[in-house]
Amino acid sequence: MLPYSTASEAEAALGRSMSYAEGAWFRYSAGMPDYYLYCHIVPMLLIVYTLLSVPLALFELGAPSIALRYKLQPRVQLSPAAFLRCYMDTMRILLVTIAPLHLVSYPAVKMAGIRTGLPLPSVGETVAQLVVYLLVEDYLGYWIHRLLHTKWGYDNIHRVHHEYTAPIAFAAPYGHWSDVLILGAPSLVGPSIVPCHITTLWLWLVIRQIEAVDTHSGFKFPFNPTNYIPFHGGAEYHDYHHFVGEHSQSNFSSLFTFCDYLHGTDKGYRYHMANLVKSTMKMKGAATTTMATPRSEAK
């Protein structure tokens, strides 16, 4: 809740006129307790997860002939019931784990220095903080994910998430309840180290949700804007990790590829991709030879 009863008081405290965004924020949050603002995170994540995942599921089920062109594992096709079951199971996990955790973690958020007042952060400040959060999450997430692929971690926790050897968007946060909490923790470390405004925290967690759905989508779209992000792994990178499954010792990073590269845990993936390129070249070469051979010789 902002400590100003009127816009003029807020502008007097700022020593300047409020920007359009700050005016909108003042009107929305002036009389709202900080706890309620923090609790916005729960419905935001559930809504983003649903709005991004449902269209991809409908695309695959409603237009399979088109969807298969972009599917990374086209031989694996799930029924509508399987899609619905994954969605319902995941929503239940989120509602019984993530939602309560966010609701009770407010004191820790306040101690970390997350603020709700004015002024709003500048674009430059927001971008700088998001870069820090991305790097921190990627590094910590790499090591935690790698630990979950030890025998005990996989058998007791992480194997549930790998039930989907061909990922779908609904399966992004699907897993054992402890897996969801453990892998979600690195996303909150960055904001704890570099405190931000609540709006930046909202944006950061929404970005993470979008990224998780994207990497588990099971599709490789040529028009995906993440294709132009340097060192970004993406759906194809993570799809290989699920394809190998229990024995996977590759592609642990959630966002970028440099941790896997530096620690040598992308060798299996690079070998796999090199073989795919060779196979594709051989097929193209064979097709070209067949087309160029006269019918009399072909007989």
Tab-separated table of C-alpha atoms in Angstrom:
chain	number	residue	atom	x	y	z
A	1	MET	CA	0.000	0.000	0.000
A	2	LEU	CA	1.427	3.345	-1.020
A	3	PRO	CA	1.895	5.917	1.746
A	4	TYR	CA	0.091	8.616	-0.251
A	5	SER	CA	-3.606	9.369	-0.199
A	6	THR	CA	-3.609	11.528	-3.340
A	7	ALA	CA	-1.663	11.780	-6.575
A	8	SER	CA	-0.477	15.256	-5.620
A	9	GLU	CA	1.073	13.867	-2.433
A	10	ALA	CA	2.846	11.186	-4.469
A	11	GLU	CA	4.193	13.766	-6.910
A	12	ALA	CA	5.320	15.989	-4.053
A	13	ALA	CA	7.255	13.064	-2.580
A	14	LEU	CA	8.792	12.280	-5.967
A	15	GLY	CA	9.623	15.918	-6.617
A	16	ARG	CA	8.209	15.655	-10.136
A	17	SER	CA	5.122	14.681	-12.053
A	18	MET	CA	4.342	10.993	-12.262
A	19	SER	CA	4.806	9.274	-15.597
A	20	TYR	CA	1.819	7.633	-17.257
A	21	ALA	CA	2.920	4.210	-15.938
A	22	GLU	CA	3.443	5.576	-12.428
A	23	GLY	CA	0.016	7.222	-12.493
A	24	ALA	CA	-1.565	3.932	-13.506
A	25	TRP	CA	0.375	2.113	-10.795
A	26	PHE	CA	-0.720	4.680	-8.202
A	27	ARG	CA	-4.381	4.269	-9.140
A	28	TYR	CA	-4.128	0.502	-9.009
A	29	SER	CA	-2.019	-0.036	-5.906
A	30	ALA	CA	-2.544	3.009	-3.674
A	31	GLY	CA	-5.169	1.323	-1.499
A	32	MET	CA	-4.012	-2.275	-1.945
A	33	PRO	CA	-1.943	-3.978	0.776
A	34	ASP	CA	1.502	-5.127	-0.334
A	35	TYR	CA	0.598	-8.725	0.503
A	36	TYR	CA	-2.211	-8.684	-2.062
A	37	LEU	CA	0.146	-7.304	-4.684
A	38	TYR	CA	2.564	-10.135	-4.001
A	39	CYS	CA	-0.243	-12.704	-4.225
A	40	HIS	CA	-0.873	-11.615	-7.823
A	41	ILE	CA	1.974	-13.954	-8.759
A	42	VAL	CA	-0.116	-17.102	-8.262
A	43	PRO	CA	-2.964	-16.337	-10.701
A	44	MET	CA	-0.487	-14.761	-13.124
A	45	LEU	CA	1.556	-17.965	-13.392
A	46	LEU	CA	-1.517	-20.187	-13.692
A	47	ILE	CA	-3.049	-17.976	-16.380
A	48	VAL	CA	0.179	-17.690	-18.394
A	49	TYR	CA	0.726	-21.461	-18.181
A	50	THR	CA	-2.798	-22.132	-19.429
A	51	LEU	CA	-2.910	-19.472	-22.159
A	52	LEU	CA	0.384	-20.632	-23.660
A	53	SER	CA	-0.133	-24.376	-23.352
A	54	VAL	CA	-3.733	-24.773	-24.505
A	55	PRO	CA	-3.189	-23.332	-28.033
A	56	LEU	CA	-0.216	-25.648	-28.578
A	57	ALA	CA	-2.274	-28.655	-27.501
A	58	LEU	CA	-5.176	-27.629	-29.740
A	59	PHE	CA	-2.751	-27.074	-32.628
A	60	GLU	CA	-1.329	-30.571	-32.279
A	61	LEU	CA	-4.730	-32.221	-31.854
A	62	GLY	CA	-6.688	-30.107	-34.333
A	63	ALA	CA	-4.186	-29.807	-37.172
A	64	PRO	CA	-1.878	-32.830	-36.919
A	65	SER	CA	-0.839	-32.726	-40.571
A	66	ILE	CA	0.578	-29.238	-40.062
A	67	ALA	CA	1.807	-29.756	-36.509
A	68	LEU	CA	3.866	-32.818	-37.457
A	69	ARG	CA	6.025	-30.648	-39.710
A	70	TYR	CA	7.328	-28.856	-36.644
A	71	LYS	CA	7.202	-31.677	-34.068
A	72	LEU	CA	10.596	-32.690	-32.756
A	73	GLN	CA	9.379	-36.243	-32.110
A	74	PRO	CA	6.594	-36.713	-34.667
A	75	ARG	CA	6.215	-40.427	-33.961
A	76	VAL	CA	4.889	-39.678	-30.486
A	77	GLN	CA	1.264	-38.557	-30.625
A	78	LEU	CA	-0.881	-38.275	-27.511
A	79	SER	CA	-4.628	-38.580	-27.238
A	80	PRO	CA	-6.863	-35.703	-26.094
A	81	ALA	CA	-7.388	-37.584	-22.829
A	82	ALA	CA	-3.618	-37.713	-22.250
A	83	PHE	CA	-3.292	-33.958	-22.810
A	84	LEU	CA	-6.152	-33.270	-20.404
A	85	ARG	CA	-4.760	-35.631	-17.787
A	86	CYS	CA	-1.365	-33.908	-17.925
A	87	TYR	CA	-2.960	-30.487	-17.575
A	88	MET	CA	-5.139	-31.503	-14.622
A	89	ASP	CA	-2.290	-33.277	-12.840
A	90	THR	CA	0.004	-30.287	-13.312
A	91	MET	CA	-2.602	-27.780	-12.116
A	92	ARG	CA	-3.168	-29.862	-9.012
A	93	ILE	CA	0.573	-29.919	-8.297
A	94	LEU	CA	0.827	-26.158	-8.774
A	95	LEU	CA	-2.173	-25.452	-6.564
A	96	VAL	CA	-0.942	-27.622	-3.691
A	97	THR	CA	2.726	-26.583	-3.848
A	98	ILE	CA	3.509	-23.325	-5.633
A	99	ALA	CA	0.394	-21.445	-4.534
A	100	PRO	CA	0.787	-22.101	-0.774
A	101	LEU	CA	4.527	-21.438	-0.968
A	102	HIS	CA	3.971	-18.013	-2.505
A	103	LEU	CA	1.263	-17.171	-0.021
A	104	VAL	CA	3.445	-17.918	3.025
A	105	SER	CA	6.755	-16.592	1.660
A	106	TYR	CA	5.732	-12.938	1.801
A	107	PRO	CA	7.796	-12.120	4.951
A	108	ALA	CA	10.921	-13.422	3.227
A	109	VAL	CA	10.139	-11.303	0.174
A	110	LYS	CA	9.848	-8.175	2.301
A	111	MET	CA	13.119	-9.007	4.068
A	112	ALA	CA	14.799	-9.396	0.668
A	113	GLY	CA	13.844	-5.804	-0.171
A	114	ILE	CA	11.191	-6.262	-2.858
A	115	ARG	CA	9.389	-2.898	-2.975
A	116	THR	CA	5.959	-1.869	-4.211
A	117	GLY	CA	6.065	1.925	-4.070
A	118	LEU	CA	7.115	4.771	-6.319
A	119	PRO	CA	9.096	5.512	-8.375
A	120	LEU	CA	8.755	2.642	-10.819
A	121	PRO	CA	12.045	1.223	-12.117
A	122	SER	CA	13.400	2.506	-15.396
A	123	VAL	CA	13.616	0.264	-18.442
A	124	GLY	CA	17.394	0.107	-18.080
A	125	GLU	CA	17.179	-0.916	-14.430
A	126	THR	CA	14.594	-3.579	-15.197
A	127	VAL	CA	16.622	-5.046	-18.064
A	128	ALA	CA	19.818	-5.112	-15.990
A	129	GLN	CA	18.061	-6.917	-13.149
A	130	LEU	CA	16.476	-9.439	-15.513
A	131	VAL	CA	19.892	-10.231	-17.024
A	132	VAL	CA	21.258	-10.943	-13.533
A	133	TYR	CA	18.273	-13.141	-12.715
A	134	LEU	CA	18.640	-15.086	-15.967
A	135	LEU	CA	22.328	-15.791	-15.348
A	136	VAL	CA	21.868	-16.721	-11.671
A	137	GLU	CA	18.901	-18.991	-12.413
A	138	ASP	CA	20.664	-20.689	-15.287
A	139	TYR	CA	23.818	-21.428	-13.279
A	140	LEU	CA	22.077	-22.688	-10.137
A	141	GLY	CA	19.425	-24.515	-12.139
A	142	TYR	CA	22.148	-26.342	-14.058
A	143	TRP	CA	23.722	-27.805	-10.926
A	144	ILE	CA	20.436	-28.627	-9.210
A	145	HIS	CA	19.158	-30.327	-12.357
A	146	ARG	CA	22.389	-32.259	-12.624
A	147	LEU	CA	22.046	-33.445	-9.009
A	148	LEU	CA	18.501	-34.590	-9.748
A	149	HIS	CA	19.973	-36.890	-12.388
A	150	THR	CA	22.027	-38.802	-9.823
A	151	LYS	CA	20.531	-42.221	-9.133
A	152	TRP	CA	18.822	-41.261	-5.865
A	153	GLY	CA	17.573	-37.911	-7.149
A	154	TYR	CA	16.214	-39.399	-10.340
A	155	ASP	CA	14.618	-42.513	-8.830
A	156	ASN	CA	12.952	-40.677	-5.952
A	157	ILE	CA	12.107	-37.283	-7.426
A	158	HIS	CA	12.942	-36.366	-11.009
A	159	ARG	CA	11.720	-39.488	-12.837
A	160	VAL	CA	8.123	-38.226	-12.633
A	161	HIS	CA	8.967	-35.244	-14.826
A	162	HIS	CA	10.641	-37.577	-17.333
A	163	GLU	CA	7.502	-39.658	-17.801
A	164	TYR	CA	7.114	-37.511	-20.902
A	165	THR	CA	10.011	-38.605	-23.109
A	166	ALA	CA	8.524	-36.394	-25.819
A	167	PRO	CA	7.730	-33.134	-23.978
A	168	ILE	CA	4.504	-31.201	-24.379
A	169	ALA	CA	3.789	-27.690	-23.143
A	170	PHE	CA	1.455	-28.963	-20.412
A	171	ALA	CA	4.361	-30.960	-18.958
A	172	ALA	CA	6.602	-27.926	-18.360
A	173	PRO	CA	5.905	-27.813	-14.586
A	174	TYR	CA	4.760	-31.441	-14.386
A	175	GLY	CA	6.636	-33.500	-11.827
A	176	HIS	CA	6.925	-34.635	-8.239
A	177	TRP	CA	5.839	-31.865	-5.873
A	178	SER	CA	9.357	-31.621	-4.420
A	179	ASP	CA	10.819	-31.442	-7.929
A	180	VAL	CA	8.643	-28.421	-8.699
A	181	LEU	CA	9.828	-26.682	-5.531
A	182	ILE	CA	13.507	-27.599	-5.920
A	183	LEU	CA	13.801	-26.531	-9.553
A	184	GLY	CA	11.724	-23.426	-8.915
A	185	ALA	CA	13.966	-22.177	-6.109
A	186	PRO	CA	16.766	-20.759	-8.338
A	187	SER	CA	14.271	-18.333	-9.884
A	188	LEU	CA	13.950	-16.569	-6.520
A	189	VAL	CA	17.669	-16.381	-5.728
A	190	GLY	CA	18.343	-13.564	-8.205
A	191	PRO	CA	15.670	-11.235	-6.775
A	192	SER	CA	17.001	-12.014	-3.294
A	193	ILE	CA	20.524	-10.969	-4.293
A	194	VAL	CA	19.443	-7.967	-6.380
A	195	PRO	CA	16.101	-6.730	-4.966
A	196	CYS	CA	13.653	-5.224	-7.408
A	197	HIS	CA	10.217	-3.666	-7.698
A	198	ILE	CA	7.247	-6.027	-7.448
A	199	THR	CA	6.397	-5.327	-11.094
A	200	THR	CA	9.862	-6.532	-12.118
A	201	LEU	CA	9.348	-9.666	-10.031
A	202	TRP	CA	6.036	-10.270	-11.799
A	203	LEU	CA	7.716	-9.825	-15.170
A	204	TRP	CA	10.614	-12.103	-14.260
A	205	LEU	CA	8.414	-14.988	-13.101
A	206	VAL	CA	6.175	-14.640	-16.147
A	207	ILE	CA	9.263	-14.790	-18.398
A	208	ARG	CA	10.389	-17.962	-16.624
A	209	GLN	CA	6.975	-19.521	-17.119
A	210	ILE	CA	6.988	-18.606	-20.808
A	211	GLU	CA	10.483	-20.035	-21.209
A	212	ALA	CA	9.536	-23.292	-19.454
A	213	VAL	CA	6.496	-23.795	-21.688
A	214	ASP	CA	8.537	-22.963	-24.783
A	215	THR	CA	11.350	-25.427	-24.044
A	216	HIS	CA	8.836	-28.196	-23.295
A	217	SER	CA	6.581	-27.419	-26.258
A	218	GLY	CA	7.935	-30.260	-28.379
A	219	PHE	CA	7.960	-27.989	-31.425
A	220	LYS	CA	10.735	-26.356	-33.394
A	221	PHE	CA	9.169	-23.300	-35.013
A	222	PRO	CA	11.403	-21.362	-37.435
A	223	PHE	CA	9.642	-18.127	-36.497
A	224	ASN	CA	10.217	-18.492	-32.747
A	225	PRO	CA	11.903	-15.252	-31.539
A	226	THR	CA	14.020	-17.216	-29.033
A	227	ASN	CA	15.942	-18.602	-32.022
A	228	TYR	CA	17.773	-15.270	-32.145
A	229	ILE	CA	18.849	-15.190	-28.483
A	230	PRO	CA	22.601	-15.928	-28.209
A	231	PHE	CA	23.449	-19.225	-26.459
A	232	HIS	CA	19.773	-19.998	-25.888
A	233	GLY	CA	18.974	-23.710	-25.739
A	234	GLY	CA	15.309	-23.829	-26.637
A	235	ALA	CA	12.900	-26.672	-27.317
A	236	GLU	CA	15.207	-28.759	-29.509
A	237	TYR	CA	17.990	-28.610	-26.932
A	238	HIS	CA	15.769	-29.688	-24.038
A	239	ASP	CA	13.819	-32.190	-26.120
A	240	TYR	CA	16.983	-34.271	-26.503
A	241	HIS	CA	17.346	-34.329	-22.710
A	242	HIS	CA	13.857	-35.844	-22.385
A	243	PHE	CA	14.388	-38.159	-25.348
A	244	VAL	CA	17.371	-39.812	-23.634
A	245	GLY	CA	15.499	-39.832	-20.320
A	246	GLU	CA	16.863	-41.590	-17.268
A	247	HIS	CA	20.359	-42.034	-18.657
A	248	SER	CA	20.666	-38.470	-19.895
A	249	GLN	CA	23.905	-36.777	-18.918
A	250	SER	CA	23.434	-33.933	-21.378
A	251	ASN	CA	21.659	-30.592	-21.616
A	252	PHE	CA	20.983	-29.782	-17.966
A	253	SER	CA	20.802	-26.023	-18.496
A	254	SER	CA	17.329	-24.523	-18.473
A	255	LEU	CA	18.021	-21.345	-20.445
A	256	PHE	CA	21.420	-21.034	-22.061
A	257	THR	CA	23.935	-23.588	-23.300
A	258	PHE	CA	27.235	-22.314	-21.923
A	259	CYS	CA	27.135	-24.218	-18.602
A	260	ASP	CA	26.713	-27.489	-20.478
A	261	TYR	CA	29.486	-26.488	-22.874
A	262	LEU	CA	31.923	-25.452	-20.123
A	263	HIS	CA	31.347	-28.627	-18.101
A	264	GLY	CA	31.231	-30.972	-21.079
A	265	THR	CA	27.650	-32.090	-20.563
A	266	ASP	CA	26.557	-31.319	-24.097
A	267	LYS	CA	28.791	-33.863	-25.849
A	268	GLY	CA	26.009	-36.404	-26.267
A	269	TYR	CA	23.760	-33.791	-27.796
A	270	ARG	CA	26.434	-32.485	-30.165
A	271	TYR	CA	27.247	-36.046	-31.265
A	272	HIS	CA	23.539	-36.706	-31.822
A	273	MET	CA	23.099	-33.522	-33.871
A	274	ALA	CA	26.217	-34.257	-35.942
A	275	ASN	CA	24.814	-37.692	-36.808
A	276	LEU	CA	21.489	-36.152	-37.785
A	277	VAL	CA	23.276	-33.755	-40.134
A	278	LYS	CA	25.230	-36.629	-41.691
A	279	SER	CA	22.074	-38.711	-42.141
A	280	THR	CA	20.267	-35.781	-43.727
A	281	MET	CA	23.150	-35.153	-46.125
A	282	LYS	CA	23.238	-38.835	-47.130
A	283	MET	CA	19.492	-38.865	-47.777
A	284	LYS	CA	19.730	-35.719	-49.886
A	285	GLY	CA	22.685	-37.141	-51.775
A	286	ALA	CA	20.865	-40.409	-52.455
A	287	ALA	CA	17.778	-38.546	-53.633
A	288	THR	CA	19.861	-36.356	-55.959
A	289	THR	CA	21.624	-39.395	-57.417
A	290	THR	CA	18.316	-41.175	-58.028
A	291	MET	CA	16.846	-38.152	-59.781
A	292	ALA	CA	19.954	-37.705	-61.965
A	293	THR	CA	20.193	-41.388	-63.017
A	294	PRO	CA	18.578	-42.230	-66.402
A	295	ARG	CA	15.686	-44.689	-66.229
A	296	SER	CA	17.587	-47.266	-68.299
A	297	GLU	CA	20.440	-47.241	-65.841
A	298	ALA	CA	18.086	-47.235	-62.859
A	299	LYS	CA	16.632	-50.515	-64.150
